[in-house]
Short mmCIF file of C-alpha atoms and ligand atoms in Angstrom, two decimals:
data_model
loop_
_atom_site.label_atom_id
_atom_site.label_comp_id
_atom_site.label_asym_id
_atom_site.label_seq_id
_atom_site.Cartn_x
_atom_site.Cartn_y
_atom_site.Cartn_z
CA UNK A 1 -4.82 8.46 -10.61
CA UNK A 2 -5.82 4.94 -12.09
CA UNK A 3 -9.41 4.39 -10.47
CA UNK A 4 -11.01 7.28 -8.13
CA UNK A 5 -13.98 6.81 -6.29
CA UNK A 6 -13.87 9.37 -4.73
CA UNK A 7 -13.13 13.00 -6.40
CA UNK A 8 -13.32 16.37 -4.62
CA UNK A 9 -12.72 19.34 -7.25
CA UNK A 10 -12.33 22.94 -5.42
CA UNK A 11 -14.93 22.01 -2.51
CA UNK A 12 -15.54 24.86 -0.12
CA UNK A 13 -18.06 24.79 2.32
CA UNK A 14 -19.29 27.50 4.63
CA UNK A 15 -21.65 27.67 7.86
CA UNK A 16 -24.03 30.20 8.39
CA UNK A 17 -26.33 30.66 11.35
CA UNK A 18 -27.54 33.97 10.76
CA UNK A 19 -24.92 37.06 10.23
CA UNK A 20 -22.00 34.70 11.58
CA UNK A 21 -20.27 32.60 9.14
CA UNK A 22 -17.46 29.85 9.22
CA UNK A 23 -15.12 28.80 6.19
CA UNK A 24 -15.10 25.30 7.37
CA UNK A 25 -13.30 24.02 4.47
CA UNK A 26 -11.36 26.20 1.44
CA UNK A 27 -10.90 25.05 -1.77
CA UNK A 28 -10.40 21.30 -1.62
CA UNK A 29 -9.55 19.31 -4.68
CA UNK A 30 -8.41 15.19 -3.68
CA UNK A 31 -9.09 12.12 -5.07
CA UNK A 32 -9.15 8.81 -3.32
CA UNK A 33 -8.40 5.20 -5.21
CA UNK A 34 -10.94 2.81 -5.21
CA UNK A 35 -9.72 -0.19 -2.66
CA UNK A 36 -7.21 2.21 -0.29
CA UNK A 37 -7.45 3.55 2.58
CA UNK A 38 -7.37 7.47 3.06
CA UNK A 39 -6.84 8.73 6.31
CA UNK A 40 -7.90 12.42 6.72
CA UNK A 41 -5.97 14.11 9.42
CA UNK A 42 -5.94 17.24 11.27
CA UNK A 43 -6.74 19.20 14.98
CA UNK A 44 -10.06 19.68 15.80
CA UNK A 45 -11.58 21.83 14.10
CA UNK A 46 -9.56 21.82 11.05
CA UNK A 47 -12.49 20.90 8.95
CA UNK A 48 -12.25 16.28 8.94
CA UNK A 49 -16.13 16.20 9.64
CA UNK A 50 -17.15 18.60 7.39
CA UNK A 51 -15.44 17.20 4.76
CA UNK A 52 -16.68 13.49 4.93
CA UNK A 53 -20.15 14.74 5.85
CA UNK A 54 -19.76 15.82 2.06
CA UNK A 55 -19.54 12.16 1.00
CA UNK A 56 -23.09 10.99 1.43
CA UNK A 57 -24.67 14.55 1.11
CA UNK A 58 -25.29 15.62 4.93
CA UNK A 59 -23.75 18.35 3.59
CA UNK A 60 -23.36 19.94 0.25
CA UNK A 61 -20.89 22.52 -1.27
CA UNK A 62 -21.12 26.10 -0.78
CA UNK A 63 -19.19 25.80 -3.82
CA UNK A 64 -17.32 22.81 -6.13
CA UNK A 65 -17.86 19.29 -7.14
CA UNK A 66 -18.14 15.77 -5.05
CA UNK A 67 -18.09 12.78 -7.58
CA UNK A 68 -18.94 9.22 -5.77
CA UNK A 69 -18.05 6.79 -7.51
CA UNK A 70 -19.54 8.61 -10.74
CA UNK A 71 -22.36 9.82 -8.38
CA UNK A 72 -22.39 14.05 -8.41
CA UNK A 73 -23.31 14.30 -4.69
CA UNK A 74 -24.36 18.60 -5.77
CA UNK A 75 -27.07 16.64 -8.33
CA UNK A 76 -30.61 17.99 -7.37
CA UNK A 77 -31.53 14.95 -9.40
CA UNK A 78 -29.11 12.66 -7.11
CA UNK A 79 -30.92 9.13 -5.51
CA UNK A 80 -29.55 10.06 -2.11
CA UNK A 81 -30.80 6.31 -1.41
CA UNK A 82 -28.36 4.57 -3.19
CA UNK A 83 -25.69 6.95 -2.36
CA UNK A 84 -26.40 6.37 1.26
CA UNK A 85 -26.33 2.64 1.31
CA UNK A 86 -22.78 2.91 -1.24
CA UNK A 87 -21.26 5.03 1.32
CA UNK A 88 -21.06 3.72 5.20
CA UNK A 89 -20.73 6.14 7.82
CA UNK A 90 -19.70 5.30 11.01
CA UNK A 91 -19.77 8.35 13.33
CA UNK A 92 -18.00 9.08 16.47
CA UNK A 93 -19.48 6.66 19.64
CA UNK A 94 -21.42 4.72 17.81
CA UNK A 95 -21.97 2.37 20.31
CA UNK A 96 -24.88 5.46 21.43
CA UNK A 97 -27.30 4.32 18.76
CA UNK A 98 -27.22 0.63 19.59
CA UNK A 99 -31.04 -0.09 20.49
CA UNK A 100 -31.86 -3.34 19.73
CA UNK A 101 -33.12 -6.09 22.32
CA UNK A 102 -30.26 -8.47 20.70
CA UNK A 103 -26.98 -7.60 18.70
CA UNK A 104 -28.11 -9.44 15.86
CA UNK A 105 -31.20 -7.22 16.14
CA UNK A 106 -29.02 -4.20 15.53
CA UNK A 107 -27.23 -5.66 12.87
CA UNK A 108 -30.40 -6.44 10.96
CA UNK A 109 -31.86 -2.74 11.06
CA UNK A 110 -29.72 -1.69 7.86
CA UNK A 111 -30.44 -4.31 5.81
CA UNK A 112 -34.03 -4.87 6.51
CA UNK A 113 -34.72 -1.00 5.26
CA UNK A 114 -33.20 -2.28 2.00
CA UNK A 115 -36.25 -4.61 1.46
CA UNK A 116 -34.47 -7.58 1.31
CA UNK A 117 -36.12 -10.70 2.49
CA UNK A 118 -35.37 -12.43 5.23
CA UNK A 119 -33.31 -15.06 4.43
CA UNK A 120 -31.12 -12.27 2.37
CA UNK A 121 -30.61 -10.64 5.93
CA UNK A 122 -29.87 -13.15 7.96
CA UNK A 123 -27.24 -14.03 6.05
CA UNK A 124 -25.73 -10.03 5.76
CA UNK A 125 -26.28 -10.19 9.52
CA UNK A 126 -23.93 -13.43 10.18
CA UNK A 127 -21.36 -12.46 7.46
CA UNK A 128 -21.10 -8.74 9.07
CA UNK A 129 -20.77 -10.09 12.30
CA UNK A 130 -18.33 -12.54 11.40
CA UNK A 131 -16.00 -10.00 9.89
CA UNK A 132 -15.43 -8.05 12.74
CA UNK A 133 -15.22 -11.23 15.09
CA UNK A 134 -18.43 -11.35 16.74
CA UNK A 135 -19.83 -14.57 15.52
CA UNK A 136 -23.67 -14.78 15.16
CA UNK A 137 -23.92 -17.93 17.01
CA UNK A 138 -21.91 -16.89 19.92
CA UNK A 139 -22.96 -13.06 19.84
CA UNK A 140 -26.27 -12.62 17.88
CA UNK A 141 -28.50 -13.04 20.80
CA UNK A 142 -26.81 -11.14 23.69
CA UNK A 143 -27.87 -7.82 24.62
CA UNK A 144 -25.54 -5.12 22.91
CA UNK A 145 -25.34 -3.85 26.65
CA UNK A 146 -24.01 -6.72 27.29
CA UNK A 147 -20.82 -6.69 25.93
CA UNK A 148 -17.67 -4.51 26.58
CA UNK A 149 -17.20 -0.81 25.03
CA UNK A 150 -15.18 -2.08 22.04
CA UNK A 151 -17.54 -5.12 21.17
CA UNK A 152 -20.16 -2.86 21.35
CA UNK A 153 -18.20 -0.25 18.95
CA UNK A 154 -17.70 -3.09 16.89
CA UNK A 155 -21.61 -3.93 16.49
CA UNK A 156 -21.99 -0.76 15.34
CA UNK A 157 -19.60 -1.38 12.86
CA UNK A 158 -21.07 -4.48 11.56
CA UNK A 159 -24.17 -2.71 11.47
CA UNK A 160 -22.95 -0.50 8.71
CA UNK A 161 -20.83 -3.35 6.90
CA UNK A 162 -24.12 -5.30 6.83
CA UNK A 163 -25.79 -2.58 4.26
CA UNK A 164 -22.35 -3.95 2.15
CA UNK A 165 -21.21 -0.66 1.36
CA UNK A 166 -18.58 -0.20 -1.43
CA UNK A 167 -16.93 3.29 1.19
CA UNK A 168 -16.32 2.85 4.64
CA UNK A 169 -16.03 6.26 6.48
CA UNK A 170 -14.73 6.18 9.76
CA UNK A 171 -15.05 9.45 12.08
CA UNK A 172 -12.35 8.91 14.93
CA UNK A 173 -13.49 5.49 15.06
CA UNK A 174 -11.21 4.55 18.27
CA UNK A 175 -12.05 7.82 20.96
CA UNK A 176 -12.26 6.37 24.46
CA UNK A 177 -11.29 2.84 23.50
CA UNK A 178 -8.79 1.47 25.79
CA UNK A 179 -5.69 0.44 24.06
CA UNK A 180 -6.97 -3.13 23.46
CA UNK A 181 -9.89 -2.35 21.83
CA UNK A 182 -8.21 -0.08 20.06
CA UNK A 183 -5.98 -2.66 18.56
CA UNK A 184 -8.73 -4.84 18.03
CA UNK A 185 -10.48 -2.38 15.95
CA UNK A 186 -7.68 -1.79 13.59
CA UNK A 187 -6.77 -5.62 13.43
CA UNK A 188 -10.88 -6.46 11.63
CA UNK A 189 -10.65 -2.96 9.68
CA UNK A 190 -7.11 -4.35 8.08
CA UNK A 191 -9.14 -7.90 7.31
CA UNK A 192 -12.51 -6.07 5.90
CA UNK A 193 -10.46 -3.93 4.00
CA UNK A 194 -8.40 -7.06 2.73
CA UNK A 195 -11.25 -9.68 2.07
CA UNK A 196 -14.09 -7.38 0.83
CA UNK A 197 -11.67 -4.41 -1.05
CA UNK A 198 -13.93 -1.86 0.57
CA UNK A 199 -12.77 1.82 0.55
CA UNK A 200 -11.99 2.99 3.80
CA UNK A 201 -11.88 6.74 4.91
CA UNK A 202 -10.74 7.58 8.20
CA UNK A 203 -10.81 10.71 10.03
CA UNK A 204 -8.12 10.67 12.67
CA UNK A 205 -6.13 13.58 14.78
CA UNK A 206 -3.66 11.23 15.57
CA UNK A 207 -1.13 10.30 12.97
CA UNK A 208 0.32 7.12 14.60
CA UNK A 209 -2.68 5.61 14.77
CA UNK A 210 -3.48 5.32 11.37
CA UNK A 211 -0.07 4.47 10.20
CA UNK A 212 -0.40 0.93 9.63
CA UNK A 213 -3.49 1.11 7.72
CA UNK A 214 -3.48 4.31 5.58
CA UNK A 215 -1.97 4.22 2.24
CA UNK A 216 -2.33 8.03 1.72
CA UNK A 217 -2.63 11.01 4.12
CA UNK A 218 -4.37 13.79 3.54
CA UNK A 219 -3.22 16.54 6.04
CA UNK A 220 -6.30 19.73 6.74
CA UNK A 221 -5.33 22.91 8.69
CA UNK A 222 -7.99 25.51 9.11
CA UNK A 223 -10.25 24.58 6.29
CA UNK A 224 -7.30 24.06 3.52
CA UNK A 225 -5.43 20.85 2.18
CA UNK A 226 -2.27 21.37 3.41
CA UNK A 227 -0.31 17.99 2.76
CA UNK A 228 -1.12 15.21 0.77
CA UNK A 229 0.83 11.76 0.39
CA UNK A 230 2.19 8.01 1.18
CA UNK A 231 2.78 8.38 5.35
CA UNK A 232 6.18 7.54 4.90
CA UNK A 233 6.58 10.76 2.96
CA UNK A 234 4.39 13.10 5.27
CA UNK A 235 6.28 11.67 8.28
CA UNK A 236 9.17 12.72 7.27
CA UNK A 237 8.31 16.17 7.51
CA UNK A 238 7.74 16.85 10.95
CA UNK A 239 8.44 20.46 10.87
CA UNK A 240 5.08 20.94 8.49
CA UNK A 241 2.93 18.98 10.61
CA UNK A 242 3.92 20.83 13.85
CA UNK A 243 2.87 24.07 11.80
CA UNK A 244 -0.23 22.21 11.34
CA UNK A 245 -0.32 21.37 14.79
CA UNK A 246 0.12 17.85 14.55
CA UNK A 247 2.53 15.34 16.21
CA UNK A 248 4.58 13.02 14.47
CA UNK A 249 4.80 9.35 15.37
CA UNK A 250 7.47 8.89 18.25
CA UNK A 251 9.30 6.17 15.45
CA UNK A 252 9.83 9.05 12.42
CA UNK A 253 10.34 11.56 15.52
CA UNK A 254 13.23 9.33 16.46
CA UNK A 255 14.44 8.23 13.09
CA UNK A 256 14.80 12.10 12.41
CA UNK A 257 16.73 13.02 15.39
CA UNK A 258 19.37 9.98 14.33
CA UNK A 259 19.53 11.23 10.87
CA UNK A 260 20.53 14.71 12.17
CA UNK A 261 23.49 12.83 14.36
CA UNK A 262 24.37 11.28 11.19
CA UNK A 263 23.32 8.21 11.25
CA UNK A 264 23.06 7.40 7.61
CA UNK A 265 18.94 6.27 7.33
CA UNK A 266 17.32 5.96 4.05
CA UNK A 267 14.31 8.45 3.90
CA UNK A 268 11.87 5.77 3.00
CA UNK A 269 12.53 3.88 6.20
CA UNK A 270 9.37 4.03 8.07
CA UNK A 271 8.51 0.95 10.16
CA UNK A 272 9.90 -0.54 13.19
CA UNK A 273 10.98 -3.55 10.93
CA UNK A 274 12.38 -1.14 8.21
CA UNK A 275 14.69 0.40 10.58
CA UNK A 276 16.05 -2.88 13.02
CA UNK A 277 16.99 -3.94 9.67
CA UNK A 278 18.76 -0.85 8.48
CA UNK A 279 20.26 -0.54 12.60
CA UNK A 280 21.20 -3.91 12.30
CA UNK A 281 23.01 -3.84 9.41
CA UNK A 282 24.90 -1.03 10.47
CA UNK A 283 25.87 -2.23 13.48
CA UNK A 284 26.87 -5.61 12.98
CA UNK A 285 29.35 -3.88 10.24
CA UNK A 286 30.78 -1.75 12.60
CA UNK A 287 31.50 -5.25 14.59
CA UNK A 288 33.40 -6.47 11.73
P1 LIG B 301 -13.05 18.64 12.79
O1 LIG B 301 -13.89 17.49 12.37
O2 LIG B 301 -11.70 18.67 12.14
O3 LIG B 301 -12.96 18.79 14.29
P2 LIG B 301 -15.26 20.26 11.87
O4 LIG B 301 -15.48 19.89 10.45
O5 LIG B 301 -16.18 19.66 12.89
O6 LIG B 301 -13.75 19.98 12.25
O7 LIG B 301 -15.36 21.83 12.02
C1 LIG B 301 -14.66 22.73 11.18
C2 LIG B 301 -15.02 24.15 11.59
O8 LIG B 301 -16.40 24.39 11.32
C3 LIG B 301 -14.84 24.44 13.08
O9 LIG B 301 -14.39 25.74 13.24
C4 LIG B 301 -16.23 24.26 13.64
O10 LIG B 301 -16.40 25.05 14.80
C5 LIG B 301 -17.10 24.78 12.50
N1 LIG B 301 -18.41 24.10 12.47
C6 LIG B 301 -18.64 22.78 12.43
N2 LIG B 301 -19.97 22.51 12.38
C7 LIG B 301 -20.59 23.72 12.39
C8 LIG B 301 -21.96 24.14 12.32
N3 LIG B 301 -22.95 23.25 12.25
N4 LIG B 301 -22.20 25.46 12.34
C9 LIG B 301 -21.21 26.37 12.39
N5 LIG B 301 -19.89 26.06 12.42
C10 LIG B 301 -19.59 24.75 12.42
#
């Protein structure tokens, strides 16, 4: 790989709570390009949270290596600090540890433990907010109770974009969104990952959702890596997934079945566009 920032090299990591213990993850090794987005899939359970909780060292390996963009996240000598405010973590309802009197309020909290003065965080405060389209002068002094479930989802969001970190990890970002806000969600992540090249990581039991934005998959099953790749190649092999107990996306589901009637579709057809084009094509030649 060109540029990783992020490098897992035979990562295990096991619970104990007295006698009882838990392989949560087995013998991981990834990497993760600086400026994609990695979407870490898999059923509950299969290990998604324990693995990102690796990236800013709420949990360390029983065993292997975590590099951070040249940060060794095992180091006892490691300045958790700066690895904290380089790596963003937005957990599941976020929306729960709102608390300010005013959005902008929220926004601020990150960037005010950073010690920068005040005119420094107004200004992370507005650009944050713009970026996931809750202007400050509109939004920044409503209540965050104020506003609907995603807007509030997407404070939080700002919130962590506001401490300008250089890896965005996103634990099942969308739960209990309706399918607006769910949209909505995914249309600012594609912008903040286009205007500030941010790294995104996104843990996700549902494959079609991150389809549009996910340049690589990275498939877990019971602890252990079991897939790795471009979705359009992981798609394509439904029969693994099911094994791993995942569905496929109702488009590759149905692009399969034609290909098994014979319908001649390349492999690397993945997107509604991808294959009008190719149906097209074929039908208007069997017009002619
Ligand atoms: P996912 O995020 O894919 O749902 P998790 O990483 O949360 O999976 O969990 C992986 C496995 O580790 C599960 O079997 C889960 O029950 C177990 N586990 C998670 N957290 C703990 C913990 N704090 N103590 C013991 N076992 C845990």
């Amino acid at each position: 790989m060109t540029d990783s920032i992020i490098a897992m090299t035979h990562l295990s990591h096991t619970y104990q709570a007295g006698s009882l213990s838990k392989d949560a993850l087995v013998d991981i090794t990834l990497e993760i390009e600086r400026g994609s987005c990695a979407a870490i899939i898999g059923t509950t359970g299969s290990g998604k949270s324990t693995l990102v909780q690796h990236l800013n060292r709420l949990l360390r390996p029983t065993t292997g290596t975590v590099i951070v963009d040249g940060m060794d996240c095992a180091s006892p000598g490691l300045d958790v600090r700066a690895l904290r405010q380089k790596v963003g973590m937005l957990f599941q309802f976020p929306e729960a540890q709102l608390f300010g009197q005013t959005v902008a309020q929220d926004v601020a909290f990150g960037p005010r433990r950073m010690r920068l003065s005040s005119s420094q965080v107004q200004a992370r405060v507005a650009a944050a907010l713009k970026l996931v389209g809750l202007p400050f002068e509109e939004y920044g002094k409503r209540s965050p109770f104020s506003l609907s479930g995603g807007q509030m989802r997407r404070v939080a969001l700002a919130g962590v974009l506001a401490m300008s970190p250089s890896i965005l990890v996103l634990d099942e970002p969308t739960t209990g969104l309706d399918a607006d806000s769910r949209e909505d969600f995914y249309f600012y992540l594609r912008e903040i990952q286009r205007e500030q090249g941010v790294t995104i990581v996104l843990v996700s039991h549902d494959m079609s959702e991150v389809a549009t934005l996910a340049n690589r998959l990275f498939v877990l099953d019971q602890g252990r890596l079991m897939m790795q790749g471009e979705p359009r190649q992981i798609f394509t092999q439904g029969d693994r997934l099911r094994e791993c107990g995942l569905g496929v996306p109702a488009l590759s589901e149905l692009l399969t079945l034609l290909r098994k009637k014979g319908l001649a579709i390349p492999e690397d057809v993945a997107t509604l566009d991808e294959a009008f084009q190719v149906l097209y094509q074929a039908s208007g030649s069997r017009r002619t």
